[in-house]
Amino acid sequence: MGSTEIIVLSLTKVRENSVVLHTLSAEYGRRSFITSVSKGTAMAMFLPLNILEAEVVENPKSDLWRIRNISAKYPLNGIRTDIYKNTMTLFMSEVLFRSLRDGVNEDGLFEWCEKNILTLDAVSSDFSNYHLRFLLELSAALGFRPSAEDLAPFADSRLSEIRKLTELPFAESMMVPLNGDARNEIARSLLDYLSRHLEAQLNVQSLKVLSELFR
């Protein structure tokens, strides 16, 4: 059996020797898997947005399939050695976890997520707006593709900044000057937009931590 690439969205410990990984993959979409762990298991491998390779063991008698022979596809040292990037991945993974229903398999979503993770890992400066651009592009990846006018009802006083983030090329959007309060307000506006279109309230708890860090 060949290996499958998965992106870790979240982890739930179910027993002393087992965890459930909530994941996204090109093959299975949003799906949870159980796997065995031991005292010697490197739990850092299961950090949010890590990209892993694993063998999937399908079980016709259960919806919770097992994965084994797990390894990290990329080290992501650029993320894991930077507290700002690391906190940003907590936010991004929680948004994905709360946005995607089990079984959802949007065409190209896994590849888009992988590209975003590797880009964040690679950038060396001017990435404080990265999570905002991520929210905008996630909307497009899920089929909404909002314009600034679509976002206006959610933008309050931040429409001009949101317009810049929406319309500027990636590198230039990273340079839009924003303070911590502005980023927090824009992130909440974009989450409200996503919530409306997904018909589910996205209560993203890690936004508060991210907002404090970038204040």
PDB file of C-alpha atoms in Angstrom:
ATOM      1  CA  MET A   1       0.000   0.000   0.000  1.00  0.00           C
ATOM      2  CA  GLY A   2       1.365   3.413  -0.955  1.00  0.00           C
ATOM      3  CA  SER A   3       1.638   6.427   1.297  1.00  0.00           C
ATOM      4  CA  THR A   4      -0.824   9.302   1.462  1.00  0.00           C
ATOM      5  CA  GLU A   5       0.035  12.933   2.163  1.00  0.00           C
ATOM      6  CA  ILE A   6      -1.983  14.477   4.992  1.00  0.00           C
ATOM      7  CA  ILE A   7      -2.045  17.901   6.622  1.00  0.00           C
ATOM      8  CA  VAL A   8      -2.627  17.887  10.390  1.00  0.00           C
ATOM      9  CA  LEU A   9      -5.499  20.167  11.445  1.00  0.00           C
ATOM     10  CA  SER A  10      -5.900  19.046  15.047  1.00  0.00           C
ATOM     11  CA  LEU A  11      -5.228  16.191  17.445  1.00  0.00           C
ATOM     12  CA  THR A  12      -7.402  14.452  20.033  1.00  0.00           C
ATOM     13  CA  LYS A  13      -5.888  12.098  22.600  1.00  0.00           C
ATOM     14  CA  VAL A  14      -8.240   9.157  23.103  1.00  0.00           C
ATOM     15  CA  ARG A  15      -6.135   6.719  25.136  1.00  0.00           C
ATOM     16  CA  GLU A  16      -2.640   6.596  26.587  1.00  0.00           C
ATOM     17  CA  ASN A  17      -1.410   4.838  23.460  1.00  0.00           C
ATOM     18  CA  SER A  18      -3.676   6.326  20.761  1.00  0.00           C
ATOM     19  CA  VAL A  19      -4.499   9.687  19.233  1.00  0.00           C
ATOM     20  CA  VAL A  20      -6.964  10.776  16.582  1.00  0.00           C
ATOM     21  CA  LEU A  21      -5.550  13.064  13.925  1.00  0.00           C
ATOM     22  CA  HIS A  22      -7.996  15.369  12.185  1.00  0.00           C
ATOM     23  CA  THR A  23      -6.525  15.868   8.748  1.00  0.00           C
ATOM     24  CA  LEU A  24      -6.882  17.098   5.194  1.00  0.00           C
ATOM     25  CA  SER A  25      -5.641  15.118   2.211  1.00  0.00           C
ATOM     26  CA  ALA A  26      -6.090  15.195  -1.553  1.00  0.00           C
ATOM     27  CA  GLU A  27      -7.363  11.610  -1.531  1.00  0.00           C
ATOM     28  CA  TYR A  28      -9.740  11.643   1.450  1.00  0.00           C
ATOM     29  CA  GLY A  29     -10.500  15.333   1.978  1.00  0.00           C
ATOM     30  CA  ARG A  30     -11.257  16.282   5.579  1.00  0.00           C
ATOM     31  CA  ARG A  31     -11.050  13.042   7.553  1.00  0.00           C
ATOM     32  CA  SER A  32      -9.982  11.789  10.978  1.00  0.00           C
ATOM     33  CA  PHE A  33      -7.650   8.844  11.530  1.00  0.00           C
ATOM     34  CA  ILE A  34      -6.535   6.975  14.619  1.00  0.00           C
ATOM     35  CA  THR A  35      -2.912   6.065  15.173  1.00  0.00           C
ATOM     36  CA  SER A  36      -0.865   4.430  17.906  1.00  0.00           C
ATOM     37  CA  VAL A  37       1.663   6.377  19.962  1.00  0.00           C
ATOM     38  CA  SER A  38       4.154   5.420  22.630  1.00  0.00           C
ATOM     39  CA  LYS A  39       6.448   7.174  25.072  1.00  0.00           C
ATOM     40  CA  GLY A  40       9.035   7.293  22.314  1.00  0.00           C
ATOM     41  CA  THR A  41       6.740   8.882  19.747  1.00  0.00           C
ATOM     42  CA  ALA A  42       7.866  12.339  18.618  1.00  0.00           C
ATOM     43  CA  MET A  43       4.590  14.167  19.267  1.00  0.00           C
ATOM     44  CA  ALA A  44       5.977  17.313  17.633  1.00  0.00           C
ATOM     45  CA  MET A  45       5.362  15.510  14.352  1.00  0.00           C
ATOM     46  CA  PHE A  46       1.631  16.069  14.928  1.00  0.00           C
ATOM     47  CA  LEU A  47       1.789  19.848  15.336  1.00  0.00           C
ATOM     48  CA  PRO A  48      -0.901  21.795  13.425  1.00  0.00           C
ATOM     49  CA  LEU A  49      -0.283  22.143   9.672  1.00  0.00           C
ATOM     50  CA  ASN A  50       2.530  19.623   9.620  1.00  0.00           C
ATOM     51  CA  ILE A  51       2.544  17.803   6.292  1.00  0.00           C
ATOM     52  CA  LEU A  52       2.954  14.064   6.813  1.00  0.00           C
ATOM     53  CA  GLU A  53       3.178  10.914   4.758  1.00  0.00           C
ATOM     54  CA  ALA A  54       1.344   7.908   6.139  1.00  0.00           C
ATOM     55  CA  GLU A  55      -0.064   4.549   5.157  1.00  0.00           C
ATOM     56  CA  VAL A  56      -3.863   4.449   5.452  1.00  0.00           C
ATOM     57  CA  VAL A  57      -5.438   1.183   6.613  1.00  0.00           C
ATOM     58  CA  GLU A  58      -9.068   1.225   5.500  1.00  0.00           C
ATOM     59  CA  ASN A  59     -11.605  -0.571   7.683  1.00  0.00           C
ATOM     60  CA  PRO A  60     -15.017  -1.374   6.150  1.00  0.00           C
ATOM     61  CA  LYS A  61     -16.442  -1.911   9.660  1.00  0.00           C
ATOM     62  CA  SER A  62     -15.554   1.551  10.972  1.00  0.00           C
ATOM     63  CA  ASP A  63     -15.510   5.161   9.777  1.00  0.00           C
ATOM     64  CA  LEU A  64     -12.384   5.756  11.860  1.00  0.00           C
ATOM     65  CA  TRP A  65      -9.569   4.294   9.795  1.00  0.00           C
ATOM     66  CA  ARG A  66      -6.026   3.783  11.045  1.00  0.00           C
ATOM     67  CA  ILE A  67      -2.796   5.322   9.779  1.00  0.00           C
ATOM     68  CA  ARG A  68       0.691   3.935  10.362  1.00  0.00           C
ATOM     69  CA  ASN A  69       4.294   4.329   9.189  1.00  0.00           C
ATOM     70  CA  ILE A  70       4.003   8.093   9.617  1.00  0.00           C
ATOM     71  CA  SER A  71       6.807  10.467   8.660  1.00  0.00           C
ATOM     72  CA  ALA A  72       7.157  14.214   8.127  1.00  0.00           C
ATOM     73  CA  LYS A  73       7.375  15.184   4.473  1.00  0.00           C
ATOM     74  CA  TYR A  74       8.905  18.599   5.226  1.00  0.00           C
ATOM     75  CA  PRO A  75      10.803  19.772   8.336  1.00  0.00           C
ATOM     76  CA  LEU A  76       9.090  23.216   8.358  1.00  0.00           C
ATOM     77  CA  ASN A  77      11.984  24.640  10.336  1.00  0.00           C
ATOM     78  CA  GLY A  78      11.083  28.154   9.205  1.00  0.00           C
ATOM     79  CA  ILE A  79       7.742  27.817  11.001  1.00  0.00           C
ATOM     80  CA  ARG A  80       8.716  25.804  14.066  1.00  0.00           C
ATOM     81  CA  THR A  81      11.610  28.083  15.043  1.00  0.00           C
ATOM     82  CA  ASP A  82       9.533  31.283  14.809  1.00  0.00           C
ATOM     83  CA  ILE A  83       6.922  31.995  17.491  1.00  0.00           C
ATOM     84  CA  TYR A  84       4.972  34.321  15.191  1.00  0.00           C
ATOM     85  CA  LYS A  85       4.726  31.799  12.352  1.00  0.00           C
ATOM     86  CA  ASN A  86       4.026  28.975  14.785  1.00  0.00           C
ATOM     87  CA  THR A  87       1.132  30.890  16.336  1.00  0.00           C
ATOM     88  CA  MET A  88      -0.144  31.761  12.871  1.00  0.00           C
ATOM     89  CA  THR A  89      -0.313  28.053  12.010  1.00  0.00           C
ATOM     90  CA  LEU A  90      -2.429  27.464  15.136  1.00  0.00           C
ATOM     91  CA  PHE A  91      -4.887  30.029  13.810  1.00  0.00           C
ATOM     92  CA  MET A  92      -4.853  28.778  10.220  1.00  0.00           C
ATOM     93  CA  SER A  93      -5.297  25.138  11.246  1.00  0.00           C
ATOM     94  CA  GLU A  94      -8.185  26.016  13.576  1.00  0.00           C
ATOM     95  CA  VAL A  95      -9.899  27.949  10.784  1.00  0.00           C
ATOM     96  CA  LEU A  96      -9.577  24.922   8.494  1.00  0.00           C
ATOM     97  CA  PHE A  97     -10.703  22.544  11.245  1.00  0.00           C
ATOM     98  CA  ARG A  98     -13.839  24.607  11.917  1.00  0.00           C
ATOM     99  CA  SER A  99     -14.552  25.444   8.267  1.00  0.00           C
ATOM    100  CA  LEU A 100     -14.339  21.991   6.706  1.00  0.00           C
ATOM    101  CA  ARG A 101     -16.890  19.314   7.491  1.00  0.00           C
ATOM    102  CA  ASP A 102     -15.878  15.659   7.678  1.00  0.00           C
ATOM    103  CA  GLY A 103     -15.902  14.171   4.217  1.00  0.00           C
ATOM    104  CA  VAL A 104     -15.515  17.514   2.444  1.00  0.00           C
ATOM    105  CA  ASN A 105     -13.095  17.154  -0.465  1.00  0.00           C
ATOM    106  CA  GLU A 106     -12.921  20.369  -2.464  1.00  0.00           C
ATOM    107  CA  ASP A 107     -10.917  19.906  -5.640  1.00  0.00           C
ATOM    108  CA  GLY A 108      -7.463  21.446  -5.266  1.00  0.00           C
ATOM    109  CA  LEU A 109      -7.936  22.430  -1.605  1.00  0.00           C
ATOM    110  CA  PHE A 110      -5.164  20.182  -0.292  1.00  0.00           C
ATOM    111  CA  GLU A 111      -2.683  21.486  -2.872  1.00  0.00           C
ATOM    112  CA  TRP A 112      -3.651  25.066  -2.052  1.00  0.00           C
ATOM    113  CA  CYS A 113      -3.141  24.445   1.679  1.00  0.00           C
ATOM    114  CA  GLU A 114       0.207  22.765   1.114  1.00  0.00           C
ATOM    115  CA  LYS A 115       1.391  25.698  -0.997  1.00  0.00           C
ATOM    116  CA  ASN A 116       0.334  28.175   1.702  1.00  0.00           C
ATOM    117  CA  ILE A 117       2.124  26.227   4.436  1.00  0.00           C
ATOM    118  CA  LEU A 118       5.352  26.014   2.437  1.00  0.00           C
ATOM    119  CA  THR A 119       5.172  29.702   1.517  1.00  0.00           C
ATOM    120  CA  LEU A 120       4.791  30.695   5.170  1.00  0.00           C
ATOM    121  CA  ASP A 121       7.697  28.422   6.023  1.00  0.00           C
ATOM    122  CA  ALA A 122       9.876  30.101   3.394  1.00  0.00           C
ATOM    123  CA  VAL A 123       9.166  33.817   3.883  1.00  0.00           C
ATOM    124  CA  SER A 124      11.729  35.563   6.039  1.00  0.00           C
ATOM    125  CA  SER A 125      10.079  38.927   6.691  1.00  0.00           C
ATOM    126  CA  ASP A 126       6.913  40.985   6.181  1.00  0.00           C
ATOM    127  CA  PHE A 127       4.446  38.176   6.886  1.00  0.00           C
ATOM    128  CA  SER A 128       2.310  39.814   9.611  1.00  0.00           C
ATOM    129  CA  ASN A 129      -0.650  40.031   7.180  1.00  0.00           C
ATOM    130  CA  TYR A 130      -0.259  36.438   6.032  1.00  0.00           C
ATOM    131  CA  HIS A 131      -3.236  35.055   7.971  1.00  0.00           C
ATOM    132  CA  LEU A 132      -5.483  37.754   6.492  1.00  0.00           C
ATOM    133  CA  ARG A 133      -4.481  36.870   2.950  1.00  0.00           C
ATOM    134  CA  PHE A 134      -4.979  33.219   3.913  1.00  0.00           C
ATOM    135  CA  LEU A 135      -8.585  33.904   4.955  1.00  0.00           C
ATOM    136  CA  LEU A 136      -9.289  35.728   1.703  1.00  0.00           C
ATOM    137  CA  GLU A 137      -7.787  32.986  -0.424  1.00  0.00           C
ATOM    138  CA  LEU A 138      -9.538  30.275   1.605  1.00  0.00           C
ATOM    139  CA  SER A 139     -12.849  31.897   0.722  1.00  0.00           C
ATOM    140  CA  ALA A 140     -11.874  31.654  -2.936  1.00  0.00           C
ATOM    141  CA  ALA A 141     -10.642  28.063  -2.522  1.00  0.00           C
ATOM    142  CA  LEU A 142     -14.042  27.130  -1.071  1.00  0.00           C
ATOM    143  CA  GLY A 143     -15.783  28.695  -4.066  1.00  0.00           C
ATOM    144  CA  PHE A 144     -16.865  32.088  -2.693  1.00  0.00           C
ATOM    145  CA  ARG A 145     -14.177  34.314  -4.292  1.00  0.00           C
ATOM    146  CA  PRO A 146     -15.245  37.569  -2.598  1.00  0.00           C
ATOM    147  CA  SER A 147     -14.640  41.040  -3.999  1.00  0.00           C
ATOM    148  CA  ALA A 148     -14.193  44.061  -1.747  1.00  0.00           C
ATOM    149  CA  GLU A 149     -17.852  44.902  -2.390  1.00  0.00           C
ATOM    150  CA  ASP A 150     -18.911  41.433  -1.212  1.00  0.00           C
ATOM    151  CA  LEU A 151     -16.978  42.002   2.003  1.00  0.00           C
ATOM    152  CA  ALA A 152     -18.251  45.546   2.585  1.00  0.00           C
ATOM    153  CA  PRO A 153     -21.197  44.503   4.841  1.00  0.00           C
ATOM    154  CA  PHE A 154     -18.707  42.785   7.169  1.00  0.00           C
ATOM    155  CA  ALA A 155     -15.859  45.309   6.984  1.00  0.00           C
ATOM    156  CA  ASP A 156     -17.071  48.119   9.281  1.00  0.00           C
ATOM    157  CA  SER A 157     -14.359  50.802   9.098  1.00  0.00           C
ATOM    158  CA  ARG A 158     -11.752  48.521   7.518  1.00  0.00           C
ATOM    159  CA  LEU A 159     -13.016  48.347   3.933  1.00  0.00           C
ATOM    160  CA  SER A 160     -10.122  50.330   2.437  1.00  0.00           C
ATOM    161  CA  GLU A 161      -7.547  48.009   4.013  1.00  0.00           C
ATOM    162  CA  ILE A 162      -9.533  44.922   3.017  1.00  0.00           C
ATOM    163  CA  ARG A 163      -9.725  46.247  -0.539  1.00  0.00           C
ATOM    164  CA  LYS A 164      -5.938  46.530  -0.655  1.00  0.00           C
ATOM    165  CA  LEU A 165      -5.489  43.011   0.737  1.00  0.00           C
ATOM    166  CA  THR A 166      -7.972  41.705  -1.839  1.00  0.00           C
ATOM    167  CA  GLU A 167      -6.699  43.514  -4.913  1.00  0.00           C
ATOM    168  CA  LEU A 168      -2.934  43.825  -4.445  1.00  0.00           C
ATOM    169  CA  PRO A 169      -0.479  41.099  -5.534  1.00  0.00           C
ATOM    170  CA  PHE A 170       0.721  38.845  -2.716  1.00  0.00           C
ATOM    171  CA  ALA A 171       4.046  40.589  -1.992  1.00  0.00           C
ATOM    172  CA  GLU A 172       2.429  44.029  -1.931  1.00  0.00           C
ATOM    173  CA  SER A 173      -0.450  42.852   0.264  1.00  0.00           C
ATOM    174  CA  MET A 174       2.094  41.764   2.859  1.00  0.00           C
ATOM    175  CA  MET A 175       3.331  45.362   3.005  1.00  0.00           C
ATOM    176  CA  VAL A 176      -0.059  46.969   3.741  1.00  0.00           C
ATOM    177  CA  PRO A 177       0.600  48.848   7.014  1.00  0.00           C
ATOM    178  CA  LEU A 178      -1.670  47.521   9.762  1.00  0.00           C
ATOM    179  CA  ASN A 179      -1.407  47.524  13.530  1.00  0.00           C
ATOM    180  CA  GLY A 180      -2.550  44.693  15.774  1.00  0.00           C
ATOM    181  CA  ASP A 181      -6.026  46.114  16.331  1.00  0.00           C
ATOM    182  CA  ALA A 182      -6.600  46.548  12.598  1.00  0.00           C
ATOM    183  CA  ARG A 183      -5.488  42.995  11.836  1.00  0.00           C
ATOM    184  CA  ASN A 184      -7.751  41.677  14.573  1.00  0.00           C
ATOM    185  CA  GLU A 185     -10.762  43.604  13.249  1.00  0.00           C
ATOM    186  CA  ILE A 186     -10.115  42.500   9.662  1.00  0.00           C
ATOM    187  CA  ALA A 187      -9.677  38.874  10.710  1.00  0.00           C
ATOM    188  CA  ARG A 188     -12.992  38.985  12.577  1.00  0.00           C
ATOM    189  CA  SER A 189     -14.695  40.544   9.557  1.00  0.00           C
ATOM    190  CA  LEU A 190     -13.369  37.828   7.253  1.00  0.00           C
ATOM    191  CA  LEU A 191     -14.368  35.101   9.719  1.00  0.00           C
ATOM    192  CA  ASP A 192     -17.864  36.590   9.865  1.00  0.00           C
ATOM    193  CA  TYR A 193     -18.000  36.479   6.064  1.00  0.00           C
ATOM    194  CA  LEU A 194     -16.892  32.843   6.044  1.00  0.00           C
ATOM    195  CA  SER A 195     -19.370  31.979   8.791  1.00  0.00           C
ATOM    196  CA  ARG A 196     -22.232  33.467   6.807  1.00  0.00           C
ATOM    197  CA  HIS A 197     -21.370  31.528   3.662  1.00  0.00           C
ATOM    198  CA  LEU A 198     -20.624  28.278   5.484  1.00  0.00           C
ATOM    199  CA  GLU A 199     -23.803  28.656   7.545  1.00  0.00           C
ATOM    200  CA  ALA A 200     -21.842  27.830  10.691  1.00  0.00           C
ATOM    201  CA  GLN A 201     -20.387  30.181  13.285  1.00  0.00           C
ATOM    202  CA  LEU A 202     -16.592  29.935  13.297  1.00  0.00           C
ATOM    203  CA  ASN A 203     -15.563  30.545  16.906  1.00  0.00           C
ATOM    204  CA  VAL A 204     -11.810  30.580  16.339  1.00  0.00           C
ATOM    205  CA  GLN A 205     -10.256  30.706  19.803  1.00  0.00           C
ATOM    206  CA  SER A 206      -6.643  31.110  18.626  1.00  0.00           C
ATOM    207  CA  LEU A 207      -7.373  34.531  17.079  1.00  0.00           C
ATOM    208  CA  LYS A 208      -7.051  36.107  20.537  1.00  0.00           C
ATOM    209  CA  VAL A 209      -3.563  34.632  21.001  1.00  0.00           C
ATOM    210  CA  LEU A 210      -2.515  35.745  17.526  1.00  0.00           C
ATOM    211  CA  SER A 211      -3.897  39.239  18.112  1.00  0.00           C
ATOM    212  CA  GLU A 212      -1.945  39.609  21.360  1.00  0.00           C
ATOM    213  CA  LEU A 213       1.262  38.452  19.712  1.00  0.00           C
ATOM    214  CA  PHE A 214       1.046  40.892  16.793  1.00  0.00           C
ATOM    215  CA  ARG A 215      -0.138  43.853  18.879  1.00  0.00           C
TER     216      ARG A 215
END
